[in-house]
Short mmCIF file of C-alpha atoms and ligand atoms in Angstrom, two decimals:
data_model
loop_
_atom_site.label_atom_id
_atom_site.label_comp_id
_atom_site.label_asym_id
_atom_site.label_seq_id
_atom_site.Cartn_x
_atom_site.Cartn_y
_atom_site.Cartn_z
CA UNK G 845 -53.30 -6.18 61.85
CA UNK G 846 -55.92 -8.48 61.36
CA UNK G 847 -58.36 -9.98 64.26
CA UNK G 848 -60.60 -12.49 64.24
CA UNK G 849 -64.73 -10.91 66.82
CA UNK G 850 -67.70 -11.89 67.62
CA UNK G 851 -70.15 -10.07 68.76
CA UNK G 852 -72.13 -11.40 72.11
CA UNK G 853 -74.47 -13.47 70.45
CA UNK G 854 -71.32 -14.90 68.24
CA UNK G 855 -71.77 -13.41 64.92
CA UNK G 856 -68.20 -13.15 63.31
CA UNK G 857 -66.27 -10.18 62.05
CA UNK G 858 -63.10 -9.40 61.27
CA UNK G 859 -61.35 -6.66 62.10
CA UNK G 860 -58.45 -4.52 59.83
CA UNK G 861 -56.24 -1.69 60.77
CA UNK G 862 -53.24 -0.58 58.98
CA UNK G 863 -51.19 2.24 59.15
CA UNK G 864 -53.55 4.63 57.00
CA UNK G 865 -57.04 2.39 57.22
CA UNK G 866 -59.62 0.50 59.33
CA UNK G 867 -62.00 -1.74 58.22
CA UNK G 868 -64.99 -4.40 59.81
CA UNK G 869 -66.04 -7.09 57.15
CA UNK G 870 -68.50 -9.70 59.15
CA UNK G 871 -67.98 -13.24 57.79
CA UNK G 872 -71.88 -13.08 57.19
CA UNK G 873 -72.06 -11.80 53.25
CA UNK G 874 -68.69 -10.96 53.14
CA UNK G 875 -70.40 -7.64 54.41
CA UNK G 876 -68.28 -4.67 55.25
CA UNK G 877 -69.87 -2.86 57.56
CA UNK G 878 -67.00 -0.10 58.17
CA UNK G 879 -64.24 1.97 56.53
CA UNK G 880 -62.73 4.80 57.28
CA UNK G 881 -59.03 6.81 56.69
CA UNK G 882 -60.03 10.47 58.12
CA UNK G 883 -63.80 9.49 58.97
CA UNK G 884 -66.07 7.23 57.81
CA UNK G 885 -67.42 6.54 54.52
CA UNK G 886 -69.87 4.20 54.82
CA UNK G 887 -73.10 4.33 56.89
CA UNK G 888 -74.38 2.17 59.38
CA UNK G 889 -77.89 2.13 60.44
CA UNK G 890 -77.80 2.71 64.41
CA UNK G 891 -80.47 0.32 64.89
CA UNK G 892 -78.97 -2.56 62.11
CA UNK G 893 -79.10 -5.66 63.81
CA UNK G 894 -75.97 -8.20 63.45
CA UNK G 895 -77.62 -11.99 63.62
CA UNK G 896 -77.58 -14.74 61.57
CA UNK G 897 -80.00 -14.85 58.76
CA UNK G 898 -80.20 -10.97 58.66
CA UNK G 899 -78.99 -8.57 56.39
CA UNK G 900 -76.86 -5.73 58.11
CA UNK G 901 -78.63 -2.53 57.42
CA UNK G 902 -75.92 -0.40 56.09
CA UNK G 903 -72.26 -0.70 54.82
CA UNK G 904 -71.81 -2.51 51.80
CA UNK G 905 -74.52 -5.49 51.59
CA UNK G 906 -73.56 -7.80 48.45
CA UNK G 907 -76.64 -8.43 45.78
CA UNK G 908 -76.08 -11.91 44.49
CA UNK G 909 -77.11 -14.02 42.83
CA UNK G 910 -79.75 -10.87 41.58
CA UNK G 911 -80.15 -7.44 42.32
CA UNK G 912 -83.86 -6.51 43.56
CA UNK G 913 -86.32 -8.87 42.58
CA UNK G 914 -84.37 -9.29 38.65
CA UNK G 915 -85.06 -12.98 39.49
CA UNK G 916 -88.47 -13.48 40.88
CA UNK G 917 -87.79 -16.85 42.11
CA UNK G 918 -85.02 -15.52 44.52
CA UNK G 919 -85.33 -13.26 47.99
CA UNK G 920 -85.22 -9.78 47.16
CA UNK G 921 -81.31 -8.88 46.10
CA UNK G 922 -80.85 -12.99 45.82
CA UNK G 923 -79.08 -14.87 48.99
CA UNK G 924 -75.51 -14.12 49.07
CA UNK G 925 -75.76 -11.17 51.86
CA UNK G 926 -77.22 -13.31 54.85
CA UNK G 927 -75.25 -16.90 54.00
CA UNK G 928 -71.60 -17.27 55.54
CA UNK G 929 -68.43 -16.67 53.54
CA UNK G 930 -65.39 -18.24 54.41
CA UNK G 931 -61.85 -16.53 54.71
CA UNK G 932 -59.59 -18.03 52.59
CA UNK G 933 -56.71 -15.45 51.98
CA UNK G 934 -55.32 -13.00 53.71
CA UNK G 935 -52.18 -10.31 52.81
CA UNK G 936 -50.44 -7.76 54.53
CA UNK G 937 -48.16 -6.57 52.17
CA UNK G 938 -47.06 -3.29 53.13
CA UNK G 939 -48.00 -1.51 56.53
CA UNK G 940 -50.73 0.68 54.63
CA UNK G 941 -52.28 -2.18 52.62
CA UNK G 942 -54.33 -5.23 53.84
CA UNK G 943 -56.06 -7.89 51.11
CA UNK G 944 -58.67 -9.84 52.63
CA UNK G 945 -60.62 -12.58 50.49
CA UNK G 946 -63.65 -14.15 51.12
CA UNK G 947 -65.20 -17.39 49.14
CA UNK G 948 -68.89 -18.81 49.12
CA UNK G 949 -69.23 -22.03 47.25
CA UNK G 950 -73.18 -23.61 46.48
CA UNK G 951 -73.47 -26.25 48.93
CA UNK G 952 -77.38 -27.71 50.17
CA UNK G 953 -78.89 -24.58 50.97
CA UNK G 954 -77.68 -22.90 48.14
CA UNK G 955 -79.00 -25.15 45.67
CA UNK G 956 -82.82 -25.21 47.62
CA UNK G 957 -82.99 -21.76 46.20
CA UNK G 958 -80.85 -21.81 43.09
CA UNK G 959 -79.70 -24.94 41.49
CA UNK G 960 -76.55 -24.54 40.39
CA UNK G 961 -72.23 -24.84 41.42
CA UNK G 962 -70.66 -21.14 41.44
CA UNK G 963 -67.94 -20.28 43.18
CA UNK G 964 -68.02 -16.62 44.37
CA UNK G 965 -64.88 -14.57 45.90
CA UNK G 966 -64.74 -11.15 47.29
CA UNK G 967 -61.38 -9.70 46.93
CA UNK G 968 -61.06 -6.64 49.70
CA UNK G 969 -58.46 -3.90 49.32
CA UNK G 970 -58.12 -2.09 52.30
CA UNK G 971 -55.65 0.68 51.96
CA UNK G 972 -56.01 4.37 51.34
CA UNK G 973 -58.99 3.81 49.14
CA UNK G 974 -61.12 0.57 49.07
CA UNK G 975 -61.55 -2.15 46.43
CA UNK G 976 -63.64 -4.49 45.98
CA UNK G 977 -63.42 -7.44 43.11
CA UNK G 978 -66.23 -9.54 43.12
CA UNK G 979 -66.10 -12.96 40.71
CA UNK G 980 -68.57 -15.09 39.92
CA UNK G 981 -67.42 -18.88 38.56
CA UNK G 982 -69.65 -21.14 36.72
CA UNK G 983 -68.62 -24.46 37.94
CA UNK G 984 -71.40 -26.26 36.46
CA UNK G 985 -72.09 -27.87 33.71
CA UNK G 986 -74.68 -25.76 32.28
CA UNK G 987 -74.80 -22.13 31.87
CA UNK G 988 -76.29 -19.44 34.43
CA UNK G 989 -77.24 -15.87 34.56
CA UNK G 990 -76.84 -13.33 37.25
CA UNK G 991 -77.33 -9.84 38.08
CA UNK G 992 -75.53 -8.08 41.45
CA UNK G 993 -74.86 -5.19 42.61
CA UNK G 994 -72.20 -3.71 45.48
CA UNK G 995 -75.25 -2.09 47.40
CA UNK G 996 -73.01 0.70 48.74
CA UNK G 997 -74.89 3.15 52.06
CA UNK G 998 -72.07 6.29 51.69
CA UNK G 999 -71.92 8.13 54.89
CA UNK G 1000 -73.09 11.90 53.86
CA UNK G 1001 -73.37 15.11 56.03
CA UNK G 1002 -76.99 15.44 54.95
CA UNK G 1003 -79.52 14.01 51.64
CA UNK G 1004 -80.00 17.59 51.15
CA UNK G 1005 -76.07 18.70 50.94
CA UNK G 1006 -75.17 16.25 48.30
CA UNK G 1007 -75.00 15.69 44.54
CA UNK G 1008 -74.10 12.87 42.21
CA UNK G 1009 -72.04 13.66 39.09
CA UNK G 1010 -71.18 11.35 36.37
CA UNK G 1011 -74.83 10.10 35.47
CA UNK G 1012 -75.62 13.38 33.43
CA UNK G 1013 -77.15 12.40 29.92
CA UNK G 1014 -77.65 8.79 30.87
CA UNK G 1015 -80.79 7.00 30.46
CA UNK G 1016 -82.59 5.52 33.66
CA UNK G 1017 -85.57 3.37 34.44
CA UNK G 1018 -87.66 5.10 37.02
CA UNK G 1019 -87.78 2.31 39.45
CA UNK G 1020 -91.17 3.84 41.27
CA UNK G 1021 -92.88 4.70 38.14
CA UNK G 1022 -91.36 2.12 36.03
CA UNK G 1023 -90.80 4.71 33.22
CA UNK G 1024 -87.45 5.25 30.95
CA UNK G 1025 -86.16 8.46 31.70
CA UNK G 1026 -82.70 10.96 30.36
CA UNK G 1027 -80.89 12.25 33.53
CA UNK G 1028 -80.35 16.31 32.82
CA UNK G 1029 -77.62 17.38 35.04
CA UNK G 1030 -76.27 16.24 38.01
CA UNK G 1031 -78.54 14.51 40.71
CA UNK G 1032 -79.77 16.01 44.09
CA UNK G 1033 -82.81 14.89 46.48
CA UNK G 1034 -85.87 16.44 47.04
CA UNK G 1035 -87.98 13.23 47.51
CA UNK G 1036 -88.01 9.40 47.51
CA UNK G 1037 -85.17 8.35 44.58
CA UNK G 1038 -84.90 4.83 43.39
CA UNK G 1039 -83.61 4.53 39.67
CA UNK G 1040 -81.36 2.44 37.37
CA UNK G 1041 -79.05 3.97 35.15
CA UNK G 1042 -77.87 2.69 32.14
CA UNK G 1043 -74.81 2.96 29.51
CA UNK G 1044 -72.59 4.03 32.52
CA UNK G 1045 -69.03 4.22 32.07
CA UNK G 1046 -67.32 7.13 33.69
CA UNK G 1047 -66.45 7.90 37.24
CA UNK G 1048 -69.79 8.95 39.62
CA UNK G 1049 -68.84 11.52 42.25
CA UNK G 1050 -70.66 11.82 45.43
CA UNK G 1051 -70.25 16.05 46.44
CA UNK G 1052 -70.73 16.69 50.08
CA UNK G 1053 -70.09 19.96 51.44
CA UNK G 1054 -66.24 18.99 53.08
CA UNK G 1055 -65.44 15.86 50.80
CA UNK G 1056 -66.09 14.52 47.35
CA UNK G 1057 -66.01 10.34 46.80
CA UNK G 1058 -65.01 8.80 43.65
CA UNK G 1059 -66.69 5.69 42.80
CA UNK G 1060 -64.60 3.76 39.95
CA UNK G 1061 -66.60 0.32 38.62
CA UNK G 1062 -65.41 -2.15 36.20
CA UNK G 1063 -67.40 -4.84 34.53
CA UNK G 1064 -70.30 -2.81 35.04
CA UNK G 1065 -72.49 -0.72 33.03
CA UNK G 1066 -75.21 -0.38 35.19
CA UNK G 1067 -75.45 1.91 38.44
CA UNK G 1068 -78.81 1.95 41.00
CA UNK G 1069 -78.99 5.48 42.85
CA UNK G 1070 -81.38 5.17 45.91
CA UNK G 1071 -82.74 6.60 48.72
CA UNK G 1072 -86.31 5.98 50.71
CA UNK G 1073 -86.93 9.74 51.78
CA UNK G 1074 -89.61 9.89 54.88
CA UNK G 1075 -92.38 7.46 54.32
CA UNK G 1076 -90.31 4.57 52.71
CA UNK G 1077 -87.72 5.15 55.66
CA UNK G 1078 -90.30 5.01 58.36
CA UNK G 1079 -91.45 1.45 56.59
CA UNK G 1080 -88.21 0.11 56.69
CA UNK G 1081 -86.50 -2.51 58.78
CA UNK G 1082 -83.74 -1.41 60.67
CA UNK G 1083 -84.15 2.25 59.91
CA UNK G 1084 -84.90 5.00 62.63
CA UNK G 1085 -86.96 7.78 61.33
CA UNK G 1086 -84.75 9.76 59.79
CA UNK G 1087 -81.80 7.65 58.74
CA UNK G 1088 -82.61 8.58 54.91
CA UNK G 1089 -80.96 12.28 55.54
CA UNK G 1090 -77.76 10.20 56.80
CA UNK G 1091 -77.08 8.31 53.64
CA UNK G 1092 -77.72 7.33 49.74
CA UNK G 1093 -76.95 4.79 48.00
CA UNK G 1094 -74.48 4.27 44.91
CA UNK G 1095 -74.55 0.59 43.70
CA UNK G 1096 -72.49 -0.57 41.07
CA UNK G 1097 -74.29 -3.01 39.90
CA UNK G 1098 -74.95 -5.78 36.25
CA UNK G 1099 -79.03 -5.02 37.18
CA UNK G 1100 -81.49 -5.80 34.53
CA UNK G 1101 -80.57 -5.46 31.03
CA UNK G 1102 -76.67 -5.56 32.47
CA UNK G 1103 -76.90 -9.11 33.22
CA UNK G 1104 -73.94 -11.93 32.97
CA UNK G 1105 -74.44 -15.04 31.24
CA UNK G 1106 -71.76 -17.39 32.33
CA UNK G 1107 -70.97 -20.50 30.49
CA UNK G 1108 -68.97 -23.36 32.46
CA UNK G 1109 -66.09 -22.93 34.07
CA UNK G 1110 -66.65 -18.95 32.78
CA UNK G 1111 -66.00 -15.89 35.17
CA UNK G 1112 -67.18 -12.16 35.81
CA UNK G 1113 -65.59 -9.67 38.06
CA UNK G 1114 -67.21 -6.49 39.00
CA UNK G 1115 -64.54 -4.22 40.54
CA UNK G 1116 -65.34 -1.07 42.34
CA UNK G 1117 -62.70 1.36 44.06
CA UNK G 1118 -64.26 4.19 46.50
CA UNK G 1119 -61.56 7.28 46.53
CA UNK G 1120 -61.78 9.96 48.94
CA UNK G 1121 -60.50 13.18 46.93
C1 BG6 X 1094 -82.30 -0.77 46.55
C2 BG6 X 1094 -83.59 -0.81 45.76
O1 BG6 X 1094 -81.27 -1.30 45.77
O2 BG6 X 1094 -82.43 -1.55 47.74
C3 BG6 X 1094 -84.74 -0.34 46.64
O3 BG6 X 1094 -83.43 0.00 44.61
C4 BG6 X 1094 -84.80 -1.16 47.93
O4 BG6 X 1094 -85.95 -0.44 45.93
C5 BG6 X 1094 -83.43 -1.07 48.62
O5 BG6 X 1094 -85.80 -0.67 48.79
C6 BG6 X 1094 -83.32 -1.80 49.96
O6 BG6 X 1094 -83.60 -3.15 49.83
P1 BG6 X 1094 -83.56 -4.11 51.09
O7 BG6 X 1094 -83.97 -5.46 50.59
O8 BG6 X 1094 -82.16 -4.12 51.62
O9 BG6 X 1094 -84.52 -3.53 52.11
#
């Protein structure tokens, strides 16, 4: 089933249940701000605020047309996340799987900030695990470049239960020291964590103590692993003090040297499936 919300002050969402999944997606960034089969597996910040113009804290914010500040001339993680999408598809095929796909085209405001015609679609499986295909289209006439990133806040017991599995022997840029770095073994937290990794092209596994995710990408050979820890948490918007035990973040991402050049009328899809094992 599929319904059209709002929330009081009218912001729109839309709201997905099937047989074996549930799902909120507001129309604002194409933004999914809840999944869950058994239990949840994305976070939400308690305190995120749903209004027009701002980012939800939480869930799965979309980086586009650049991931962090990749293109200085743009907001931090570009424009896409606070500008409204519209629905242009929707498919129930069979009771336990809903498609759900969302379009933002450049129109006046768009071009203020970045001068050029894209079309951009988010293609949402919502079934037993979660899909997301997200394609860029140059529909100019000259040729663009972009770097994104699903920006993915995974629900977790605690930062100090988990570890991340799949990065082991990659390289990484240290994003608070700026240094290259080699990943030895698997990744746990012990302080503030904010680093791209590189060459990536097997499946990452987030280990909690009761569940293990499985985080598939294609089109993607970058990955940003993040979390504030206390002081960057307590600077945050939209963060209560200690919301950076209560989640991490696993973005597939094409961030720095993973970056698209698109020629007219060329397309990119990054695709990312979340499995609950
Ligand atoms: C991450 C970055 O992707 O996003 C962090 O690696 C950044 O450096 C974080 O702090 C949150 O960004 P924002 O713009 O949503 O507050």
């Amino acid at each position: 089933m599929i319904t059209h919300k709002k929330k009081a002050n009218g912001f729109e969402y839309i709201h997905v249940k099937n047989s074996v999944a549930e799902a909120k997606i507001a129309l604002q960034g194409a933004h999914i701000f809840s999944y869950k089969t058994q239990e949840d597996l994305l976070w939400l910040s308690e305190t995120s605020v749903f209004e027009q113009g701002t980012a939800i804290r939480g869930g799965i914010p979309l980086c586009w047309p650049a991931f962090g500040m990749n293109n200085p001339q743009l907001p931090q993680h570009g424009f896409a996340r606070t500008l409204h999408f519209t629905l242009i598809n929707t498919e129930e095929t069979q009771d336990d799987t809903t498609t759900l796909t969302l379009r933002l085209c450049d129109n006046a405001q768009t071009h203020q900030l970045w001068d050029y015609s894209f079309e951009l679609t988010l293609r949402i499986t919502i079934a037993k695990t979660l899909t997301l295909e997200l394609t860029t289209t140059n529909t100019d006439t000259k040729d663009f470049t972009i770097t994104q990133a699903f920006h993915t806040y995974f629900a977790i017991s605690d930062i100090q239960n988990i570890h991340i599995k799949g990065l082991e022997n990659k390289p990484y840029l240290d994003a608070l020291t700026q240094k290259q770095k080699m990943q030895k073994g698997t990744i746990s937290f012990a302080q503030e964590f904010d680093a791209v990794y590189q060459n990536v092209d097997t499946t990452i596994e987030l280990i909690d103590t009761d569940k293990t995710t499985a985080i598939q990408t294609q089109g993607s050979h970058s990955c940003v692993v993040w979390n504030p820890w206390i002081d960057k948490c307590a600077r945050m918007s939209a963060m209560q003090s200690d919301a950076y035990r209560k989640f991490v973040c696993i973005e597939s991402a094409n961030a720095y040297d993973d970056f698209k050049i698109l020629r007219p009328k060329e397309s990119h899809t990054l695709t990312v499936t979340f499995t609950t094992l």
